[in-house]
Amino acid sequence: MMPGSAPAAGDAGMFVPAATVGTVLCCMCGVAMQPNPANMCARCLRARVDITEGVPRHAAVVYCPDCSCYLQPPRSWLRAGPESPELMQILLRRINRPLARLRVSLSGAEFVFSEPHSKRLRLKLRLRREVLHGVVLEQTHPVEFVVHDRLCDSCSRAQANPDQWVAVVQLRQHVPHRRTFLYLEQLLIKHGQASLAIRVAAAPGGLDFFFGSRSHAARLVDFLNTIAPISTQTAKQLVSHDTKSSVYNYKYTFSVEICPICREDLIALSPQASRDLGGLGPLVLCVKVTNSIALLDPLTLRVHHLEEKKYRVYNFKAALTSKQLVEYIVLDIEQESPEISIDGSRYQLAFAQVARVSDFGKNDTIFTVRTHLGHLLNPGDHALGYDLYGANLNDDDMDTAMTRHNLPEVILVKKSYEKKPRTRRWKLKRLPVEEDAGNKAKGEEERRLDEYEAFLKDLEQDAGMRFNINLYKNEDYRSDMASTIGDDVPTVPLEELIEDLTLGDDEEEDEEEAGNTQAGMVE
């Protein structure tokens, strides 16, 4: 205790009464309660004042069973899952005007379980309103929505006639493989750009996307322009017109051609192109294709990004493609420079002694080459590369480069791993593409399966490709199904995989319980 201060009442032995909250009697039933401006308890207030008077208890919502969309008046269709926040917003908008007219505020809402076949959606609302001199009363209010099935405009056109499309995007690439379309398919799935298509059909050299609206097709073309070097041409054909109202109906066609340069292609630059690109090449490798083309000189590690408009000026072709890769075995390697990183990829110059795997037991031909894969290759490893020593080339720029420069006999492209098939713990989603079985050539199915397997291996080896797409966990994968693979074989880390949503009959009760638990408050 400080000098000169008075002792506390408790310390002096005095009686100190406990602080109590004052109560009054309800003017209606006489129950003790805390005072409020109405001098009425909560039970009497609820009995005499109904804040839900005038709030609708029944409403209707229109649902498209084909595309799982709900009608948002007047003409918008929004996709929403069962008991999802999107569905909650659609339903609350149906009763928002009556609440605003009655000056009732919404403090919370949650779903109430209803059988899926009952065509009913039930909500339990918590409404709040000021009554009797500033007293705020909160009350629950159930609302039942009747679901009316009706096809949306796009689905009704597709049901009536699948060929009643308004716009088509014809996506083409003139190359002997479909690796580009496999990668584009995953990008379209991740960003949902093909979800508005009425149907997707396979065509020679590409895919056809049919849409019920020109704006949807134009949106897809704009997206393709951001992820790939493309050139676009448009056309339209008059279908019908009304002379009285001057209404014309057209069918629109977007012809989109992707640049024929793909990743891992070997390109021989013309002397003019080499000079304009700062003395690059003349032999370059395509290491990445986005909305520009990344060209790497494997002998100097110089990288140049070429935009689509600039590419159309030179319009060079690939001298050798990934279909012509030859397998080599590394006999010896000697690093020449330290490892560097360019655009997120690692490179290191080195001298390597390699021999073709097909020459083992036949001859002793050994090649000493300069490569950019010094950070990956070790003696005894296998690598894939282009055989300029024995290749039959039909390219004018390559012939010019051979006469003016001392070109290497082998250009190594990437490290090769064991070809033993194995079950993967991850999987990819695919677009529902319509195939014309009558026009398939002999062995076409086997060739496409091989290309898809090569694409999966590229995803395992390149983390940059995996970054732009979604990989899902394979529910059918078990640890005892995993085959024995080497330690250096690249695999996809488990943290990069996404749980795939699957709705099964045996999980219906668990998911319904989880949905009711996750239905939160809506402010």
Short mmCIF file of C-alpha atoms in Angstrom, two decimals:
data_model
loop_
_atom_site.label_atom_id
_atom_site.label_comp_id
_atom_site.label_asym_id
_atom_site.label_seq_id
_atom_site.Cartn_x
_atom_site.Cartn_y
_atom_site.Cartn_z
CA MET A 1 0.00 0.00 0.00
CA MET A 2 1.34 3.43 -0.95
CA PRO A 3 1.96 5.89 1.91
CA GLY A 4 -0.95 8.24 2.46
CA SER A 5 -3.53 6.06 0.60
CA ALA A 6 -6.87 4.96 2.23
CA PRO A 7 -7.32 1.24 3.00
CA ALA A 8 -9.73 -0.72 0.81
CA ALA A 9 -13.18 -1.50 2.19
CA GLY A 10 -12.55 -5.22 2.05
CA ASP A 11 -9.30 -4.89 3.91
CA ALA A 12 -11.08 -2.88 6.67
CA GLY A 13 -13.61 -5.66 7.28
CA MET A 14 -16.58 -3.78 5.78
CA PHE A 15 -19.44 -5.56 3.96
CA VAL A 16 -19.45 -4.87 0.19
CA PRO A 17 -22.68 -6.01 -1.59
CA ALA A 18 -22.30 -7.78 -4.96
CA ALA A 19 -23.36 -5.80 -8.03
CA THR A 20 -26.59 -7.15 -9.49
CA VAL A 21 -28.40 -6.41 -12.73
CA GLY A 22 -31.72 -4.70 -12.26
CA THR A 23 -34.82 -6.58 -13.37
CA VAL A 24 -38.38 -5.57 -14.06
CA LEU A 25 -41.60 -7.51 -14.50
CA CYS A 26 -43.05 -8.11 -17.93
CA CYS A 27 -46.15 -5.98 -18.43
CA MET A 28 -47.99 -8.93 -19.96
CA CYS A 29 -47.04 -12.09 -18.07
CA GLY A 30 -45.22 -10.72 -15.02
CA VAL A 31 -41.99 -12.69 -15.56
CA ALA A 32 -38.83 -11.06 -14.26
CA MET A 33 -36.64 -9.84 -17.07
CA GLN A 34 -33.99 -7.34 -17.94
CA PRO A 35 -35.50 -3.96 -18.79
CA ASN A 36 -36.05 -3.00 -22.44
CA PRO A 37 -37.94 -0.16 -24.16
CA ALA A 38 -41.03 -2.38 -24.70
CA ASN A 39 -41.15 -3.70 -21.10
CA MET A 40 -42.09 -7.08 -22.56
CA CYS A 41 -40.24 -10.38 -22.43
CA ALA A 42 -39.04 -12.11 -25.61
CA ARG A 43 -41.83 -14.73 -25.49
CA CYS A 44 -44.56 -12.08 -25.32
CA LEU A 45 -42.90 -10.07 -28.09
CA ARG A 46 -42.84 -13.10 -30.39
CA ALA A 47 -46.46 -13.89 -29.55
CA ARG A 48 -47.69 -10.39 -30.45
CA VAL A 49 -45.22 -9.31 -33.17
CA ASP A 50 -44.47 -11.46 -36.23
CA ILE A 51 -41.52 -9.99 -38.15
CA THR A 52 -41.90 -12.65 -40.87
CA GLU A 53 -45.34 -11.40 -41.90
CA GLY A 54 -45.29 -10.81 -45.64
CA VAL A 55 -42.05 -12.78 -46.22
CA PRO A 56 -42.75 -15.53 -48.79
CA ARG A 57 -42.60 -19.12 -47.64
CA HIS A 58 -42.73 -20.63 -51.11
CA ALA A 59 -40.85 -19.73 -54.30
CA ALA A 60 -39.80 -21.34 -57.56
CA VAL A 61 -36.45 -21.76 -59.30
CA VAL A 62 -35.74 -22.98 -62.85
CA TYR A 63 -33.08 -25.66 -63.33
CA CYS A 64 -31.47 -27.08 -66.50
CA PRO A 65 -30.79 -30.80 -65.91
CA ASP A 66 -28.34 -31.12 -68.82
CA CYS A 67 -25.77 -28.51 -67.78
CA SER A 68 -26.70 -28.16 -64.05
CA CYS A 69 -27.43 -24.45 -64.39
CA TYR A 70 -30.06 -22.32 -62.65
CA LEU A 71 -31.94 -19.47 -64.27
CA GLN A 72 -31.03 -16.03 -63.02
CA PRO A 73 -33.77 -13.74 -64.36
CA PRO A 74 -34.19 -12.48 -66.91
CA ARG A 75 -31.97 -14.62 -69.18
CA SER A 76 -28.76 -15.56 -67.37
CA TRP A 77 -27.93 -19.15 -66.49
CA LEU A 78 -25.50 -19.81 -63.63
CA ARG A 79 -23.91 -23.16 -62.83
CA ALA A 80 -24.16 -24.20 -59.18
CA GLY A 81 -23.66 -27.47 -57.32
CA PRO A 82 -25.99 -28.92 -54.69
CA GLU A 83 -25.90 -26.92 -51.42
CA SER A 84 -23.12 -24.72 -52.74
CA PRO A 85 -22.54 -21.04 -51.93
CA GLU A 86 -23.41 -20.19 -55.55
CA LEU A 87 -26.80 -21.92 -55.20
CA MET A 88 -27.38 -20.11 -51.90
CA GLN A 89 -26.85 -16.74 -53.62
CA ILE A 90 -29.25 -17.64 -56.45
CA LEU A 91 -31.99 -18.62 -54.01
CA LEU A 92 -31.55 -15.58 -51.77
CA ARG A 93 -31.87 -13.26 -54.76
CA ARG A 94 -35.35 -14.66 -55.33
CA ILE A 95 -36.54 -13.33 -51.95
CA ASN A 96 -34.33 -10.26 -51.68
CA ARG A 97 -36.98 -7.78 -52.86
CA PRO A 98 -39.68 -8.80 -50.33
CA LEU A 99 -37.14 -8.52 -47.52
CA ALA A 100 -36.07 -5.05 -48.63
CA ARG A 101 -39.69 -3.91 -48.96
CA LEU A 102 -40.54 -5.10 -45.44
CA ARG A 103 -37.31 -3.64 -44.03
CA VAL A 104 -36.24 -7.01 -42.71
CA SER A 105 -32.51 -7.78 -42.60
CA LEU A 106 -31.04 -11.23 -43.16
CA SER A 107 -28.63 -12.32 -40.46
CA GLY A 108 -28.06 -15.91 -41.59
CA ALA A 109 -29.20 -18.73 -43.84
CA GLU A 110 -28.55 -22.43 -44.12
CA PHE A 111 -29.73 -25.37 -46.18
CA VAL A 112 -32.19 -27.92 -44.80
CA PHE A 113 -31.85 -31.43 -46.19
CA SER A 114 -34.38 -32.50 -48.82
CA GLU A 115 -34.50 -35.60 -50.98
CA PRO A 116 -32.95 -35.01 -54.43
CA HIS A 117 -35.94 -36.58 -56.20
CA SER A 118 -38.43 -34.35 -54.35
CA LYS A 119 -37.58 -31.33 -56.52
CA ARG A 120 -37.54 -29.16 -53.43
CA LEU A 121 -34.88 -26.88 -51.96
CA ARG A 122 -35.37 -25.75 -48.37
CA LEU A 123 -33.69 -22.86 -46.58
CA LYS A 124 -33.86 -21.79 -42.96
CA LEU A 125 -33.46 -18.03 -42.69
CA ARG A 126 -32.68 -15.98 -39.61
CA LEU A 127 -34.41 -12.63 -39.99
CA ARG A 128 -33.90 -9.53 -37.87
CA ARG A 129 -36.15 -6.50 -37.57
CA GLU A 130 -36.57 -3.52 -35.25
CA VAL A 131 -39.93 -3.46 -33.40
CA LEU A 132 -41.51 -1.39 -30.58
CA HIS A 133 -39.25 1.55 -29.81
CA GLY A 134 -35.87 0.18 -30.86
CA VAL A 135 -36.23 -3.44 -29.73
CA VAL A 136 -34.54 -5.74 -32.30
CA LEU A 137 -36.23 -9.11 -32.70
CA GLU A 138 -34.67 -12.11 -34.48
CA GLN A 139 -36.74 -15.03 -35.76
CA THR A 140 -36.23 -18.11 -37.96
CA HIS A 141 -38.23 -18.45 -41.15
CA PRO A 142 -38.36 -21.52 -43.46
CA VAL A 143 -38.59 -21.06 -47.24
CA GLU A 144 -39.25 -23.85 -49.72
CA PHE A 145 -38.26 -23.57 -53.38
CA VAL A 146 -39.90 -25.74 -56.03
CA VAL A 147 -37.43 -26.78 -58.75
CA HIS A 148 -38.85 -26.63 -62.28
CA ASP A 149 -36.83 -28.45 -64.94
CA ARG A 150 -36.32 -26.58 -68.19
CA LEU A 151 -33.56 -26.75 -70.76
CA CYS A 152 -31.50 -23.61 -71.23
CA ASP A 153 -31.17 -22.06 -74.67
CA SER A 154 -27.91 -23.78 -75.60
CA CYS A 155 -29.04 -27.19 -74.35
CA SER A 156 -32.41 -26.93 -76.09
CA ARG A 157 -30.68 -26.21 -79.38
CA ALA A 158 -28.34 -29.13 -78.85
CA GLN A 159 -31.23 -31.44 -78.00
CA ALA A 160 -33.29 -30.37 -81.01
CA ASN A 161 -30.42 -30.63 -83.48
CA PRO A 162 -26.73 -30.99 -82.56
CA ASP A 163 -25.78 -29.16 -85.77
CA GLN A 164 -27.61 -25.99 -84.75
CA TRP A 165 -24.38 -24.24 -83.86
CA VAL A 166 -23.78 -20.55 -84.36
CA ALA A 167 -19.97 -20.40 -84.31
CA VAL A 168 -17.18 -22.91 -84.78
CA VAL A 169 -13.49 -22.65 -83.92
CA GLN A 170 -11.37 -24.79 -86.24
CA LEU A 171 -8.07 -25.36 -84.44
CA ARG A 172 -5.31 -26.78 -86.64
CA GLN A 173 -1.58 -27.49 -86.51
CA HIS A 174 0.24 -29.06 -89.45
CA VAL A 175 2.66 -31.37 -87.63
CA PRO A 176 2.97 -35.20 -87.65
CA HIS A 177 1.95 -35.58 -83.98
CA ARG A 178 -0.70 -34.41 -81.48
CA ARG A 179 1.49 -33.40 -78.53
CA THR A 180 0.43 -29.76 -78.78
CA PHE A 181 -3.27 -30.64 -78.64
CA LEU A 182 -2.75 -32.89 -75.61
CA TYR A 183 -1.22 -29.96 -73.74
CA LEU A 184 -3.83 -27.47 -74.98
CA GLU A 185 -6.57 -29.87 -73.85
CA GLN A 186 -5.32 -29.71 -70.27
CA LEU A 187 -5.10 -25.90 -70.37
CA LEU A 188 -8.68 -25.67 -71.65
CA ILE A 189 -9.90 -27.99 -68.89
CA LYS A 190 -8.11 -26.05 -66.14
CA HIS A 191 -9.43 -22.65 -67.25
CA GLY A 192 -12.88 -23.93 -68.29
CA GLN A 193 -12.67 -22.42 -71.76
CA ALA A 194 -14.31 -25.41 -73.50
CA SER A 195 -17.17 -25.80 -71.01
CA LEU A 196 -19.49 -23.63 -73.11
CA ALA A 197 -18.96 -25.69 -76.26
CA ILE A 198 -21.96 -27.62 -77.55
CA ARG A 199 -19.64 -30.36 -78.74
CA VAL A 200 -16.00 -30.98 -79.59
CA ALA A 201 -15.17 -33.03 -82.67
CA ALA A 202 -11.88 -34.43 -83.89
CA ALA A 203 -10.75 -33.35 -87.34
CA PRO A 204 -7.70 -34.11 -89.53
CA GLY A 205 -4.88 -32.05 -88.05
CA GLY A 206 -6.80 -30.65 -85.09
CA LEU A 207 -10.10 -30.12 -83.26
CA ASP A 208 -13.40 -28.36 -83.97
CA PHE A 209 -15.22 -26.52 -81.15
CA PHE A 210 -18.91 -25.77 -81.80
CA PHE A 211 -20.63 -23.00 -79.82
CA GLY A 212 -24.15 -21.66 -79.57
CA SER A 213 -22.94 -18.05 -79.42
CA ARG A 214 -20.34 -16.07 -81.34
CA SER A 215 -19.07 -14.43 -78.14
CA HIS A 216 -18.23 -17.82 -76.64
CA ALA A 217 -16.17 -18.74 -79.71
CA ALA A 218 -14.41 -15.36 -79.66
CA ARG A 219 -13.56 -15.90 -75.98
CA LEU A 220 -11.86 -19.19 -76.84
CA VAL A 221 -9.86 -17.54 -79.63
CA ASP A 222 -8.71 -14.79 -77.27
CA PHE A 223 -7.60 -17.41 -74.75
CA LEU A 224 -5.66 -19.35 -77.39
CA ASN A 225 -3.93 -16.14 -78.39
CA THR A 226 -2.50 -15.83 -74.86
CA ILE A 227 -1.08 -19.35 -74.63
CA ALA A 228 0.10 -20.20 -78.16
CA PRO A 229 1.46 -18.45 -81.27
CA ILE A 230 -1.55 -18.52 -83.57
CA SER A 231 -2.89 -16.82 -86.69
CA THR A 232 -6.64 -16.34 -87.02
CA GLN A 233 -9.00 -15.88 -89.94
CA THR A 234 -12.74 -15.29 -89.63
CA ALA A 235 -15.64 -15.83 -91.99
CA LYS A 236 -19.42 -15.81 -91.80
CA GLN A 237 -22.23 -17.30 -93.84
CA LEU A 238 -25.76 -15.96 -94.05
CA VAL A 239 -28.32 -18.54 -92.87
CA SER A 240 -31.55 -16.55 -92.91
CA HIS A 241 -32.88 -13.03 -92.56
CA ASP A 242 -36.13 -11.23 -91.88
CA THR A 243 -36.70 -8.41 -94.36
CA LYS A 244 -39.35 -6.74 -92.20
CA SER A 245 -37.31 -6.49 -89.01
CA SER A 246 -33.85 -6.51 -90.70
CA VAL A 247 -32.69 -9.42 -88.52
CA TYR A 248 -29.88 -11.50 -90.06
CA ASN A 249 -28.73 -14.91 -88.81
CA TYR A 250 -25.15 -15.92 -89.58
CA LYS A 251 -22.89 -18.88 -88.93
CA TYR A 252 -19.40 -17.79 -87.94
CA THR A 253 -16.17 -19.67 -88.52
CA PHE A 254 -12.87 -18.95 -86.77
CA SER A 255 -9.94 -20.64 -88.47
CA VAL A 256 -7.06 -20.80 -85.99
CA GLU A 257 -3.69 -22.14 -87.10
CA ILE A 258 -1.01 -22.87 -84.52
CA CYS A 259 2.61 -22.27 -85.39
CA PRO A 260 4.12 -25.57 -86.66
CA ILE A 261 7.15 -25.22 -84.37
CA CYS A 262 6.92 -27.50 -81.32
CA ARG A 263 9.07 -28.10 -78.28
CA GLU A 264 12.26 -30.12 -78.92
CA ASP A 265 12.21 -29.34 -82.66
CA LEU A 266 15.57 -28.69 -84.37
CA ILE A 267 15.51 -25.60 -86.59
CA ALA A 268 18.05 -24.39 -89.15
CA LEU A 269 17.87 -20.61 -89.38
CA SER A 270 18.41 -18.87 -92.67
CA PRO A 271 21.36 -16.45 -92.89
CA GLN A 272 18.95 -13.48 -92.83
CA ALA A 273 17.12 -14.77 -89.74
CA SER A 274 20.40 -15.56 -87.99
CA ARG A 275 21.68 -12.01 -88.57
CA ASP A 276 18.41 -10.41 -87.44
CA LEU A 277 18.45 -12.45 -84.23
CA GLY A 278 21.94 -11.29 -83.30
CA GLY A 279 24.00 -14.11 -84.81
CA LEU A 280 21.93 -16.87 -83.20
CA GLY A 281 22.41 -20.38 -84.53
CA PRO A 282 22.33 -21.43 -87.27
CA LEU A 283 21.13 -24.59 -85.46
CA VAL A 284 18.69 -23.88 -82.60
CA LEU A 285 16.36 -25.95 -80.44
CA CYS A 286 12.83 -24.94 -79.51
CA VAL A 287 12.72 -25.29 -75.71
CA LYS A 288 9.37 -23.65 -74.90
CA VAL A 289 6.24 -22.56 -76.75
CA THR A 290 3.83 -20.09 -75.18
CA ASN A 291 2.52 -17.01 -76.98
CA SER A 292 6.14 -16.75 -78.17
CA ILE A 293 8.75 -19.29 -79.27
CA ALA A 294 11.89 -19.75 -77.13
CA LEU A 295 14.88 -20.72 -79.30
CA LEU A 296 18.06 -22.05 -77.64
CA ASP A 297 21.48 -22.26 -79.26
CA PRO A 298 22.79 -25.52 -77.68
CA LEU A 299 26.40 -24.59 -78.40
CA THR A 300 26.41 -21.13 -76.76
CA LEU A 301 23.34 -21.27 -74.42
CA ARG A 302 21.87 -18.12 -75.97
CA VAL A 303 18.05 -17.92 -75.80
CA HIS A 304 15.85 -15.74 -77.98
CA HIS A 305 12.06 -15.32 -77.69
CA LEU A 306 10.37 -14.96 -81.05
CA GLU A 307 6.82 -13.59 -81.21
CA GLU A 308 4.24 -14.89 -83.67
CA LYS A 309 4.31 -11.78 -85.86
CA LYS A 310 8.10 -11.93 -86.09
CA TYR A 311 7.93 -15.64 -86.86
CA ARG A 312 5.62 -14.99 -89.81
CA VAL A 313 8.34 -12.80 -91.32
CA TYR A 314 10.83 -15.70 -91.54
CA ASN A 315 8.28 -18.55 -91.59
CA PHE A 316 10.94 -21.22 -91.02
CA LYS A 317 10.08 -24.89 -90.56
CA ALA A 318 11.47 -27.59 -88.32
CA ALA A 319 14.34 -29.47 -89.97
CA LEU A 320 13.93 -32.42 -87.56
CA THR A 321 11.07 -33.16 -85.16
CA SER A 322 10.74 -35.28 -82.02
CA LYS A 323 9.62 -38.21 -84.19
CA GLN A 324 13.19 -38.44 -85.51
CA LEU A 325 15.02 -38.56 -82.18
CA VAL A 326 17.74 -41.23 -81.92
CA GLU A 327 18.80 -42.87 -78.66
CA TYR A 328 22.47 -42.54 -77.63
CA ILE A 329 24.49 -43.85 -74.72
CA VAL A 330 26.90 -41.52 -72.93
CA LEU A 331 30.43 -42.97 -72.70
CA ASP A 332 32.16 -40.00 -71.07
CA ILE A 333 31.36 -36.40 -70.21
CA GLU A 334 33.45 -33.40 -69.18
CA GLN A 335 31.89 -30.17 -67.91
CA GLU A 336 33.05 -27.04 -69.68
CA SER A 337 31.31 -24.23 -67.76
CA PRO A 338 29.34 -23.84 -64.52
CA GLU A 339 25.61 -24.48 -64.41
CA ILE A 340 23.36 -21.52 -65.21
CA SER A 341 19.61 -20.86 -65.14
CA ILE A 342 17.77 -19.25 -68.07
CA ASP A 343 14.00 -18.60 -67.92
CA GLY A 344 13.66 -21.07 -65.06
CA SER A 345 15.51 -23.89 -66.89
CA ARG A 346 18.99 -25.11 -65.99
CA TYR A 347 21.76 -25.63 -68.53
CA GLN A 348 25.46 -26.48 -68.44
CA LEU A 349 27.86 -26.73 -71.35
CA ALA A 350 29.88 -29.94 -71.52
CA PHE A 351 31.75 -32.19 -73.97
CA ALA A 352 30.31 -35.68 -74.24
CA GLN A 353 31.36 -38.87 -76.00
CA VAL A 354 28.28 -40.70 -77.22
CA ALA A 355 27.47 -43.68 -79.40
CA ARG A 356 24.23 -44.78 -80.98
CA VAL A 357 22.50 -47.60 -79.12
CA SER A 358 21.66 -49.23 -82.45
CA ASP A 359 25.42 -49.42 -83.32
CA PHE A 360 26.32 -51.59 -80.35
CA GLY A 361 27.79 -54.83 -81.65
CA LYS A 362 27.94 -53.52 -85.22
CA ASN A 363 30.61 -50.80 -85.32
CA ASP A 364 32.71 -48.61 -83.06
CA THR A 365 31.43 -45.21 -84.21
CA ILE A 366 31.83 -42.66 -81.39
CA PHE A 367 30.86 -38.99 -81.55
CA THR A 368 32.38 -36.20 -79.46
CA VAL A 369 29.81 -33.42 -79.20
CA ARG A 370 29.13 -30.27 -77.27
CA THR A 371 25.89 -30.34 -75.31
CA HIS A 372 23.84 -28.15 -72.99
CA LEU A 373 22.87 -31.13 -70.77
CA GLY A 374 26.04 -31.32 -68.71
CA HIS A 375 24.09 -31.00 -65.45
CA LEU A 376 21.97 -34.08 -66.24
CA LEU A 377 24.19 -36.56 -68.06
CA ASN A 378 26.63 -39.00 -66.48
CA PRO A 379 28.66 -41.83 -68.04
CA GLY A 380 26.31 -44.73 -68.74
CA ASP A 381 23.17 -42.61 -69.13
CA HIS A 382 20.99 -42.65 -72.22
CA ALA A 383 20.06 -39.51 -74.13
CA LEU A 384 17.89 -38.68 -77.12
CA GLY A 385 19.28 -36.50 -79.89
CA TYR A 386 19.26 -35.70 -83.57
CA ASP A 387 21.64 -37.64 -85.80
CA LEU A 388 22.97 -35.11 -88.31
CA TYR A 389 25.67 -37.58 -89.33
CA GLY A 390 23.29 -40.07 -90.93
CA ALA A 391 20.06 -38.08 -91.32
CA ASN A 392 18.45 -37.61 -94.72
CA LEU A 393 17.60 -33.90 -94.65
CA ASN A 394 15.41 -32.05 -97.12
CA ASP A 395 15.76 -28.47 -95.95
CA ASP A 396 17.33 -25.60 -97.90
CA ASP A 397 18.34 -23.69 -94.76
CA MET A 398 20.04 -26.82 -93.40
CA ASP A 399 21.96 -27.29 -96.64
CA THR A 400 23.08 -23.65 -96.51
CA ALA A 401 24.18 -24.03 -92.88
CA MET A 402 26.20 -27.17 -93.72
CA THR A 403 28.09 -25.41 -96.49
CA ARG A 404 28.87 -22.27 -94.46
CA HIS A 405 29.44 -23.71 -90.97
CA ASN A 406 31.08 -26.69 -89.35
CA LEU A 407 27.99 -28.28 -87.81
CA PRO A 408 28.13 -30.94 -85.08
CA GLU A 409 27.32 -34.53 -85.97
CA VAL A 410 24.90 -34.95 -83.04
CA ILE A 411 22.61 -32.54 -81.20
CA LEU A 412 21.52 -33.98 -77.84
CA VAL A 413 18.03 -32.88 -76.79
CA LYS A 414 17.12 -34.55 -73.49
CA LYS A 415 18.01 -37.34 -71.12
CA SER A 416 16.28 -40.65 -71.70
CA TYR A 417 14.95 -42.80 -68.88
CA GLU A 418 13.84 -46.41 -68.79
CA LYS A 419 10.87 -47.26 -70.97
CA LYS A 420 9.37 -49.78 -68.57
CA PRO A 421 5.59 -49.10 -68.26
CA ARG A 422 4.32 -48.38 -64.78
CA THR A 423 1.15 -47.40 -62.99
CA ARG A 424 1.05 -43.74 -61.97
CA ARG A 425 -0.45 -42.31 -58.82
CA TRP A 426 -1.89 -39.41 -60.82
CA LYS A 427 -4.19 -38.97 -63.79
CA LEU A 428 -5.49 -36.32 -66.17
CA LYS A 429 -8.98 -35.32 -67.21
CA ARG A 430 -9.94 -35.46 -70.89
CA LEU A 431 -12.35 -33.55 -73.08
CA PRO A 432 -15.35 -35.46 -74.51
CA VAL A 433 -14.12 -35.45 -78.12
CA GLU A 434 -16.28 -37.04 -80.81
CA GLU A 435 -14.22 -39.38 -82.99
CA ASP A 436 -15.13 -40.53 -86.48
CA ALA A 437 -14.35 -44.24 -86.26
CA GLY A 438 -14.93 -44.76 -89.99
CA ASN A 439 -12.07 -42.44 -91.04
CA LYS A 440 -9.45 -43.83 -88.64
CA ALA A 441 -6.38 -45.25 -90.35
CA LYS A 442 -4.92 -48.60 -89.46
CA GLY A 443 -2.82 -48.37 -86.32
CA GLU A 444 -4.14 -44.88 -85.48
CA GLU A 445 -5.33 -45.91 -82.01
CA GLU A 446 -1.95 -47.44 -81.08
CA ARG A 447 -0.15 -44.33 -82.32
CA ARG A 448 -2.32 -42.06 -80.20
CA LEU A 449 -1.76 -44.19 -77.11
CA ASP A 450 2.00 -43.96 -77.66
CA GLU A 451 1.78 -40.18 -78.04
CA TYR A 452 -0.27 -39.90 -74.85
CA GLU A 453 2.26 -42.01 -72.94
CA ALA A 454 5.09 -39.81 -74.24
CA PHE A 455 3.12 -36.75 -73.11
CA LEU A 456 2.76 -38.18 -69.60
CA LYS A 457 6.52 -38.77 -69.45
CA ASP A 458 7.15 -35.17 -70.53
CA LEU A 459 4.96 -33.99 -67.65
CA GLU A 460 6.97 -36.05 -65.18
CA GLN A 461 10.25 -34.60 -66.46
CA ASP A 462 9.21 -30.95 -66.86
CA ALA A 463 7.95 -29.16 -63.75
CA GLY A 464 7.21 -26.05 -65.83
CA MET A 465 4.59 -27.92 -67.86
CA ARG A 466 2.98 -29.33 -64.72
CA PHE A 467 2.71 -25.85 -63.22
CA ASN A 468 0.14 -24.76 -65.83
CA ILE A 469 -2.23 -27.77 -65.64
CA ASN A 470 -4.10 -29.76 -63.00
CA LEU A 471 -3.02 -33.27 -62.03
CA TYR A 472 -5.46 -35.39 -60.01
CA LYS A 473 -4.91 -38.24 -57.61
CA ASN A 474 -5.58 -41.65 -59.09
CA GLU A 475 -8.02 -43.32 -56.72
CA ASP A 476 -7.35 -46.71 -58.30
CA TYR A 477 -3.63 -46.50 -57.51
CA ARG A 478 -2.30 -48.74 -54.73
CA SER A 479 1.21 -48.91 -53.38
CA ASP A 480 1.53 -52.60 -54.25
CA MET A 481 0.85 -51.70 -57.92
CA ALA A 482 3.97 -49.54 -58.15
CA SER A 483 6.69 -51.10 -60.25
CA THR A 484 10.35 -50.94 -59.33
CA ILE A 485 11.90 -47.92 -61.01
CA GLY A 486 15.30 -46.28 -60.75
CA ASP A 487 16.08 -43.56 -58.26
CA ASP A 488 16.85 -41.04 -61.01
CA VAL A 489 13.53 -41.52 -62.83
CA PRO A 490 11.49 -38.31 -62.37
CA THR A 491 8.10 -38.60 -60.70
CA VAL A 492 5.35 -36.16 -59.78
CA PRO A 493 5.47 -35.06 -56.12
CA LEU A 494 2.39 -35.90 -54.10
CA GLU A 495 1.85 -32.28 -53.02
CA GLU A 496 1.21 -31.27 -56.66
CA LEU A 497 -1.81 -33.57 -56.99
CA ILE A 498 -5.44 -32.45 -56.55
CA GLU A 499 -8.22 -34.49 -55.02
CA ASP A 500 -10.74 -35.46 -57.69
CA LEU A 501 -14.40 -34.99 -56.72
CA THR A 502 -16.37 -38.19 -57.26
CA LEU A 503 -19.96 -38.69 -56.16
CA GLY A 504 -20.85 -42.30 -55.43
CA ASP A 505 -23.91 -43.99 -53.99
CA ASP A 506 -22.01 -45.34 -51.01
CA GLU A 507 -20.73 -41.86 -50.13
CA GLU A 508 -24.05 -40.08 -50.50
CA GLU A 509 -24.89 -39.94 -46.78
CA ASP A 510 -21.42 -38.73 -45.80
CA GLU A 511 -21.45 -35.99 -48.40
CA GLU A 512 -24.93 -34.83 -47.43
CA GLU A 513 -23.86 -34.58 -43.79
CA ALA A 514 -20.72 -32.68 -44.79
CA GLY A 515 -22.77 -30.35 -46.97
CA ASN A 516 -25.13 -29.52 -44.11
CA THR A 517 -22.17 -28.87 -41.84
CA GLN A 518 -20.45 -26.60 -44.35
CA ALA A 519 -23.59 -24.52 -45.04
CA GLY A 520 -22.46 -21.33 -43.36
CA MET A 521 -23.88 -17.96 -42.41
CA VAL A 522 -24.67 -15.52 -45.18
CA GLU A 523 -24.32 -11.90 -44.10
#
